[in-house]
């Protein structure tokens, strides 16, 4: 089985890539990246691309499963408009090209609370993307909606503080849907979801679903 992925250099995406390369069911992985990956795994083909002209790489998208893990922060992007281009436009273009390449199962990393009608920009952006990718009518579409994502040994103070608060709150059963999940745990569930047969077309795994075996 062949997989294609974007976002493989990000915090979650690099963990997804590790899981794909370790899975015996996957025979080949194509990673479309903006910067080089130092990985010489025999199953991996790394292609450095220009996401503004992703259509030039459509011949590399013929795969059984596609994983879309691309994303940036508002701080790194510099503006809401620039973040929208990366998180929405690039991923939607990738999805559309995957559909044209006859990819059967598309797995999209989104966020808990995503909605096109959301008050907050980030949730509204993610919700709009979900709707637009859904409209492409993949035979199978799995949308992953984690709550707080934490990285081992993260140096981001806000991430450390928020993660500890949510862990404490979850112990008493409140806000369980926003339970913090590590990038490693999340990657395992993302890849696992890619192998689940889905006869309903669109499947969402949100928050607590990623912990209770729903995948």
PDB file of C-alpha atoms in Angstrom:
ATOM      1  CA  UNK A   1       0.000   0.000   0.000  1.00  0.00           C
ATOM      2  CA  UNK A   2       1.307   3.429  -0.945  1.00  0.00           C
ATOM      3  CA  UNK A   3       0.866   6.641   1.082  1.00  0.00           C
ATOM      4  CA  UNK A   4       1.476  10.290   0.288  1.00  0.00           C
ATOM      5  CA  UNK A   5       1.844  12.992   2.933  1.00  0.00           C
ATOM      6  CA  UNK A   6       2.221  16.756   3.250  1.00  0.00           C
ATOM      7  CA  UNK A   7       3.323  18.403   6.478  1.00  0.00           C
ATOM      8  CA  UNK A   8       5.931  15.725   7.225  1.00  0.00           C
ATOM      9  CA  UNK A   9       8.369  18.249   8.698  1.00  0.00           C
ATOM     10  CA  UNK A  10       5.891  19.593  11.265  1.00  0.00           C
ATOM     11  CA  UNK A  11       5.553  18.475  14.882  1.00  0.00           C
ATOM     12  CA  UNK A  12       2.744  15.989  14.213  1.00  0.00           C
ATOM     13  CA  UNK A  13       3.548  15.251  10.588  1.00  0.00           C
ATOM     14  CA  UNK A  14       7.058  14.034  11.325  1.00  0.00           C
ATOM     15  CA  UNK A  15       5.591  11.566  13.828  1.00  0.00           C
ATOM     16  CA  UNK A  16       3.036  10.410  11.252  1.00  0.00           C
ATOM     17  CA  UNK A  17       5.881   9.846   8.806  1.00  0.00           C
ATOM     18  CA  UNK A  18       7.712   7.678  11.369  1.00  0.00           C
ATOM     19  CA  UNK A  19       4.589   5.582  11.912  1.00  0.00           C
ATOM     20  CA  UNK A  20       4.048   5.115   8.178  1.00  0.00           C
ATOM     21  CA  UNK A  21       7.630   4.015   7.583  1.00  0.00           C
ATOM     22  CA  UNK A  22       7.427   1.548  10.482  1.00  0.00           C
ATOM     23  CA  UNK A  23       4.134   0.019   9.329  1.00  0.00           C
ATOM     24  CA  UNK A  24       4.609  -3.189   7.336  1.00  0.00           C
ATOM     25  CA  UNK A  25       1.363  -2.582   5.452  1.00  0.00           C
ATOM     26  CA  UNK A  26       2.887   0.501   3.839  1.00  0.00           C
ATOM     27  CA  UNK A  27       5.248  -0.331   0.978  1.00  0.00           C
ATOM     28  CA  UNK A  28       6.056   3.221  -0.151  1.00  0.00           C
ATOM     29  CA  UNK A  29       5.724   6.750   1.229  1.00  0.00           C
ATOM     30  CA  UNK A  30       5.903   9.943  -0.825  1.00  0.00           C
ATOM     31  CA  UNK A  31       6.573  13.054   1.261  1.00  0.00           C
ATOM     32  CA  UNK A  32       5.982  16.413  -0.396  1.00  0.00           C
ATOM     33  CA  UNK A  33       7.944  18.968   1.626  1.00  0.00           C
ATOM     34  CA  UNK A  34       8.994  22.586   1.644  1.00  0.00           C
ATOM     35  CA  UNK A  35      12.328  21.814   3.270  1.00  0.00           C
ATOM     36  CA  UNK A  36      14.555  18.753   3.117  1.00  0.00           C
ATOM     37  CA  UNK A  37      14.132  15.702   5.359  1.00  0.00           C
ATOM     38  CA  UNK A  38      17.231  13.913   6.593  1.00  0.00           C
ATOM     39  CA  UNK A  39      15.858  10.391   6.234  1.00  0.00           C
ATOM     40  CA  UNK A  40      17.211   7.688   3.936  1.00  0.00           C
ATOM     41  CA  UNK A  41      14.575   5.040   4.632  1.00  0.00           C
ATOM     42  CA  UNK A  42      14.202   2.630   1.721  1.00  0.00           C
ATOM     43  CA  UNK A  43      10.415   3.143   1.558  1.00  0.00           C
ATOM     44  CA  UNK A  44      10.615   6.938   1.529  1.00  0.00           C
ATOM     45  CA  UNK A  45      10.736   9.275  -1.461  1.00  0.00           C
ATOM     46  CA  UNK A  46      11.121  12.937  -0.528  1.00  0.00           C
ATOM     47  CA  UNK A  47      10.103  15.555  -3.067  1.00  0.00           C
ATOM     48  CA  UNK A  48      10.805  19.219  -2.387  1.00  0.00           C
ATOM     49  CA  UNK A  49       7.909  21.187  -3.821  1.00  0.00           C
ATOM     50  CA  UNK A  50       6.616  24.681  -4.383  1.00  0.00           C
ATOM     51  CA  UNK A  51       3.150  24.645  -2.837  1.00  0.00           C
ATOM     52  CA  UNK A  52       2.166  27.620  -4.962  1.00  0.00           C
ATOM     53  CA  UNK A  53       2.506  25.336  -7.984  1.00  0.00           C
ATOM     54  CA  UNK A  54       1.601  21.974  -6.511  1.00  0.00           C
ATOM     55  CA  UNK A  55      -0.099  20.906  -9.731  1.00  0.00           C
ATOM     56  CA  UNK A  56       3.370  20.437 -11.213  1.00  0.00           C
ATOM     57  CA  UNK A  57       3.839  17.435  -8.923  1.00  0.00           C
ATOM     58  CA  UNK A  58       0.507  15.719  -9.543  1.00  0.00           C
ATOM     59  CA  UNK A  59       2.190  12.652 -11.028  1.00  0.00           C
ATOM     60  CA  UNK A  60       3.581  11.855  -7.561  1.00  0.00           C
ATOM     61  CA  UNK A  61       0.167  11.765  -5.907  1.00  0.00           C
ATOM     62  CA  UNK A  62      -1.029   8.388  -7.118  1.00  0.00           C
ATOM     63  CA  UNK A  63      -1.419   6.580  -3.802  1.00  0.00           C
ATOM     64  CA  UNK A  64      -3.894   4.533  -1.778  1.00  0.00           C
ATOM     65  CA  UNK A  65      -3.984   6.882   1.222  1.00  0.00           C
ATOM     66  CA  UNK A  66      -3.171  10.575   1.574  1.00  0.00           C
ATOM     67  CA  UNK A  67      -2.359  12.302   4.852  1.00  0.00           C
ATOM     68  CA  UNK A  68      -2.702  16.076   5.097  1.00  0.00           C
ATOM     69  CA  UNK A  69      -0.862  17.375   8.167  1.00  0.00           C
ATOM     70  CA  UNK A  70       0.299  20.744   6.876  1.00  0.00           C
ATOM     71  CA  UNK A  71      -0.087  23.790   9.077  1.00  0.00           C
ATOM     72  CA  UNK A  72       1.567  26.817  10.577  1.00  0.00           C
ATOM     73  CA  UNK A  73       1.020  29.203  13.459  1.00  0.00           C
ATOM     74  CA  UNK A  74      -0.144  32.779  13.216  1.00  0.00           C
ATOM     75  CA  UNK A  75       3.186  33.853  14.693  1.00  0.00           C
ATOM     76  CA  UNK A  76       5.218  31.964  12.080  1.00  0.00           C
ATOM     77  CA  UNK A  77       2.941  32.974   9.197  1.00  0.00           C
ATOM     78  CA  UNK A  78       2.998  36.650  10.139  1.00  0.00           C
ATOM     79  CA  UNK A  79      -0.660  37.361   9.361  1.00  0.00           C
ATOM     80  CA  UNK A  80      -4.067  35.700   9.219  1.00  0.00           C
ATOM     81  CA  UNK A  81      -4.017  35.950   5.445  1.00  0.00           C
ATOM     82  CA  UNK A  82      -0.676  34.128   5.222  1.00  0.00           C
ATOM     83  CA  UNK A  83      -1.816  31.457   7.671  1.00  0.00           C
ATOM     84  CA  UNK A  84      -4.985  30.892   5.637  1.00  0.00           C
ATOM     85  CA  UNK A  85      -2.884  30.262   2.515  1.00  0.00           C
ATOM     86  CA  UNK A  86      -0.903  27.494   4.251  1.00  0.00           C
ATOM     87  CA  UNK A  87      -3.595  25.908   6.410  1.00  0.00           C
ATOM     88  CA  UNK A  88      -6.495  26.213   3.987  1.00  0.00           C
ATOM     89  CA  UNK A  89      -5.408  26.896   0.406  1.00  0.00           C
ATOM     90  CA  UNK A  90      -2.377  24.588   0.204  1.00  0.00           C
ATOM     91  CA  UNK A  91      -4.198  21.709   1.872  1.00  0.00           C
ATOM     92  CA  UNK A  92      -7.317  22.131  -0.268  1.00  0.00           C
ATOM     93  CA  UNK A  93      -5.196  22.194  -3.426  1.00  0.00           C
ATOM     94  CA  UNK A  94      -3.441  19.025  -2.270  1.00  0.00           C
ATOM     95  CA  UNK A  95      -6.793  17.360  -1.589  1.00  0.00           C
ATOM     96  CA  UNK A  96      -8.170  18.320  -5.005  1.00  0.00           C
ATOM     97  CA  UNK A  97      -5.092  16.943  -6.753  1.00  0.00           C
ATOM     98  CA  UNK A  98      -5.303  13.726  -4.721  1.00  0.00           C
ATOM     99  CA  UNK A  99      -8.921  13.331  -5.801  1.00  0.00           C
ATOM    100  CA  UNK A 100      -7.869  13.758  -9.435  1.00  0.00           C
ATOM    101  CA  UNK A 101      -5.130  11.177  -8.853  1.00  0.00           C
ATOM    102  CA  UNK A 102      -7.786   8.703  -7.685  1.00  0.00           C
ATOM    103  CA  UNK A 103      -6.696   8.525  -4.027  1.00  0.00           C
ATOM    104  CA  UNK A 104      -9.327   6.440  -2.259  1.00  0.00           C
ATOM    105  CA  UNK A 105      -8.835   7.554   1.348  1.00  0.00           C
ATOM    106  CA  UNK A 106      -7.933  11.088   2.436  1.00  0.00           C
ATOM    107  CA  UNK A 107      -6.994  11.724   6.080  1.00  0.00           C
ATOM    108  CA  UNK A 108      -7.148  15.370   7.173  1.00  0.00           C
ATOM    109  CA  UNK A 109      -5.666  16.671  10.425  1.00  0.00           C
ATOM    110  CA  UNK A 110      -8.004  19.410  11.634  1.00  0.00           C
ATOM    111  CA  UNK A 111      -8.891  20.650  15.126  1.00  0.00           C
ATOM    112  CA  UNK A 112     -11.553  20.225  17.769  1.00  0.00           C
ATOM    113  CA  UNK A 113     -14.256  22.885  17.446  1.00  0.00           C
ATOM    114  CA  UNK A 114     -13.651  23.455  13.733  1.00  0.00           C
ATOM    115  CA  UNK A 115     -16.633  25.152  12.084  1.00  0.00           C
ATOM    116  CA  UNK A 116     -17.072  27.609   9.243  1.00  0.00           C
ATOM    117  CA  UNK A 117     -19.353  29.573  11.575  1.00  0.00           C
ATOM    118  CA  UNK A 118     -16.921  29.644  14.509  1.00  0.00           C
ATOM    119  CA  UNK A 119     -16.155  32.955  16.186  1.00  0.00           C
ATOM    120  CA  UNK A 120     -12.416  32.324  16.408  1.00  0.00           C
ATOM    121  CA  UNK A 121     -10.357  32.643  13.235  1.00  0.00           C
ATOM    122  CA  UNK A 122      -8.433  29.387  13.660  1.00  0.00           C
ATOM    123  CA  UNK A 123     -11.553  27.272  14.202  1.00  0.00           C
ATOM    124  CA  UNK A 124     -13.321  29.042  11.328  1.00  0.00           C
ATOM    125  CA  UNK A 125     -10.365  28.404   9.013  1.00  0.00           C
ATOM    126  CA  UNK A 126     -10.241  24.715   9.928  1.00  0.00           C
ATOM    127  CA  UNK A 127     -14.016  24.352   9.583  1.00  0.00           C
ATOM    128  CA  UNK A 128     -14.022  25.975   6.161  1.00  0.00           C
ATOM    129  CA  UNK A 129     -11.271  23.617   5.045  1.00  0.00           C
ATOM    130  CA  UNK A 130     -13.233  20.607   6.318  1.00  0.00           C
ATOM    131  CA  UNK A 131     -16.283  21.677   4.315  1.00  0.00           C
ATOM    132  CA  UNK A 132     -14.301  22.281   1.139  1.00  0.00           C
ATOM    133  CA  UNK A 133     -12.456  18.956   1.353  1.00  0.00           C
ATOM    134  CA  UNK A 134     -15.735  17.160   2.126  1.00  0.00           C
ATOM    135  CA  UNK A 135     -17.225  18.630  -1.048  1.00  0.00           C
ATOM    136  CA  UNK A 136     -14.597  16.790  -3.114  1.00  0.00           C
ATOM    137  CA  UNK A 137     -16.445  13.526  -2.352  1.00  0.00           C
ATOM    138  CA  UNK A 138     -13.585  11.170  -1.644  1.00  0.00           C
ATOM    139  CA  UNK A 139     -14.665   7.519  -1.379  1.00  0.00           C
ATOM    140  CA  UNK A 140     -13.341   7.761   2.184  1.00  0.00           C
ATOM    141  CA  UNK A 141     -12.552  10.915   4.137  1.00  0.00           C
ATOM    142  CA  UNK A 142     -11.365  10.806   7.732  1.00  0.00           C
ATOM    143  CA  UNK A 143     -11.150  14.089   9.641  1.00  0.00           C
ATOM    144  CA  UNK A 144      -9.059  14.075  12.821  1.00  0.00           C
ATOM    145  CA  UNK A 145     -10.030  16.724  15.382  1.00  0.00           C
ATOM    146  CA  UNK A 146      -7.671  16.657  18.371  1.00  0.00           C
ATOM    147  CA  UNK A 147      -7.931  19.017  21.302  1.00  0.00           C
ATOM    148  CA  UNK A 148      -4.695  20.307  22.799  1.00  0.00           C
ATOM    149  CA  UNK A 149      -1.606  18.846  21.088  1.00  0.00           C
ATOM    150  CA  UNK A 150       1.584  18.687  23.143  1.00  0.00           C
ATOM    151  CA  UNK A 151       5.124  17.903  22.123  1.00  0.00           C
ATOM    152  CA  UNK A 152       7.577  16.059  24.388  1.00  0.00           C
ATOM    153  CA  UNK A 153      10.210  18.432  25.723  1.00  0.00           C
ATOM    154  CA  UNK A 154       8.433  21.451  24.268  1.00  0.00           C
ATOM    155  CA  UNK A 155      10.021  24.776  25.189  1.00  0.00           C
ATOM    156  CA  UNK A 156       6.840  26.758  24.555  1.00  0.00           C
ATOM    157  CA  UNK A 157       5.686  28.021  27.952  1.00  0.00           C
ATOM    158  CA  UNK A 158       2.035  28.421  26.918  1.00  0.00           C
ATOM    159  CA  UNK A 159       1.948  24.865  25.610  1.00  0.00           C
ATOM    160  CA  UNK A 160       3.473  23.538  28.838  1.00  0.00           C
ATOM    161  CA  UNK A 161       1.090  25.479  31.080  1.00  0.00           C
ATOM    162  CA  UNK A 162      -2.046  24.702  29.058  1.00  0.00           C
ATOM    163  CA  UNK A 163      -1.165  21.015  28.879  1.00  0.00           C
ATOM    164  CA  UNK A 164      -0.769  20.783  32.658  1.00  0.00           C
ATOM    165  CA  UNK A 165      -4.049  22.618  33.262  1.00  0.00           C
ATOM    166  CA  UNK A 166      -5.959  20.323  30.909  1.00  0.00           C
ATOM    167  CA  UNK A 167      -4.399  17.237  32.471  1.00  0.00           C
ATOM    168  CA  UNK A 168      -5.576  18.409  35.883  1.00  0.00           C
ATOM    169  CA  UNK A 169      -9.065  19.250  34.671  1.00  0.00           C
ATOM    170  CA  UNK A 170      -9.386  15.889  32.912  1.00  0.00           C
ATOM    171  CA  UNK A 171      -8.691  14.045  36.169  1.00  0.00           C
ATOM    172  CA  UNK A 172     -12.022  15.288  37.497  1.00  0.00           C
ATOM    173  CA  UNK A 173     -13.860  14.547  34.246  1.00  0.00           C
ATOM    174  CA  UNK A 174     -14.347  18.079  32.928  1.00  0.00           C
ATOM    175  CA  UNK A 175     -13.558  19.115  29.354  1.00  0.00           C
ATOM    176  CA  UNK A 176     -12.575  15.534  28.521  1.00  0.00           C
ATOM    177  CA  UNK A 177     -12.937  16.337  24.825  1.00  0.00           C
ATOM    178  CA  UNK A 178     -10.044  18.776  25.125  1.00  0.00           C
ATOM    179  CA  UNK A 179      -7.760  16.221  26.754  1.00  0.00           C
ATOM    180  CA  UNK A 180      -4.169  16.918  25.771  1.00  0.00           C
ATOM    181  CA  UNK A 181      -2.606  14.415  23.372  1.00  0.00           C
ATOM    182  CA  UNK A 182       1.062  14.129  22.471  1.00  0.00           C
ATOM    183  CA  UNK A 183       2.199  14.326  18.875  1.00  0.00           C
ATOM    184  CA  UNK A 184       3.390  10.724  19.154  1.00  0.00           C
ATOM    185  CA  UNK A 185       0.025   9.444  20.409  1.00  0.00           C
ATOM    186  CA  UNK A 186      -1.840  11.498  17.827  1.00  0.00           C
ATOM    187  CA  UNK A 187       0.303  10.199  14.967  1.00  0.00           C
ATOM    188  CA  UNK A 188      -0.439   6.600  15.946  1.00  0.00           C
ATOM    189  CA  UNK A 189      -4.192   7.298  15.852  1.00  0.00           C
ATOM    190  CA  UNK A 190      -3.945   9.169  12.539  1.00  0.00           C
ATOM    191  CA  UNK A 191      -2.177   6.275  10.827  1.00  0.00           C
ATOM    192  CA  UNK A 192      -4.491   3.737  12.451  1.00  0.00           C
ATOM    193  CA  UNK A 193      -7.482   5.654  11.096  1.00  0.00           C
ATOM    194  CA  UNK A 194      -6.038   5.438   7.615  1.00  0.00           C
ATOM    195  CA  UNK A 195      -6.539   1.675   7.615  1.00  0.00           C
ATOM    196  CA  UNK A 196     -10.123   1.667   8.888  1.00  0.00           C
ATOM    197  CA  UNK A 197     -12.711   0.820   6.236  1.00  0.00           C
ATOM    198  CA  UNK A 198     -15.339   3.543   6.201  1.00  0.00           C
ATOM    199  CA  UNK A 199     -18.557   2.892   4.332  1.00  0.00           C
ATOM    200  CA  UNK A 200     -20.184   6.184   5.293  1.00  0.00           C
ATOM    201  CA  UNK A 201     -17.886   8.404   3.229  1.00  0.00           C
ATOM    202  CA  UNK A 202     -16.964  10.946   5.900  1.00  0.00           C
ATOM    203  CA  UNK A 203     -15.787   9.990   9.378  1.00  0.00           C
ATOM    204  CA  UNK A 204     -14.799  12.377  12.151  1.00  0.00           C
ATOM    205  CA  UNK A 205     -12.689  11.458  15.149  1.00  0.00           C
ATOM    206  CA  UNK A 206     -12.824  14.261  17.690  1.00  0.00           C
ATOM    207  CA  UNK A 207     -11.226  14.806  21.082  1.00  0.00           C
ATOM    208  CA  UNK A 208     -11.965  11.853  23.318  1.00  0.00           C
ATOM    209  CA  UNK A 209     -12.485   9.537  20.308  1.00  0.00           C
ATOM    210  CA  UNK A 210      -8.723   9.509  19.946  1.00  0.00           C
ATOM    211  CA  UNK A 211      -8.387   7.914  23.389  1.00  0.00           C
ATOM    212  CA  UNK A 212     -11.355   5.559  23.722  1.00  0.00           C
ATOM    213  CA  UNK A 213     -10.699   3.196  20.840  1.00  0.00           C
ATOM    214  CA  UNK A 214     -13.084   4.803  18.342  1.00  0.00           C
ATOM    215  CA  UNK A 215     -10.317   4.785  15.715  1.00  0.00           C
TER     216      UNK A 215
END
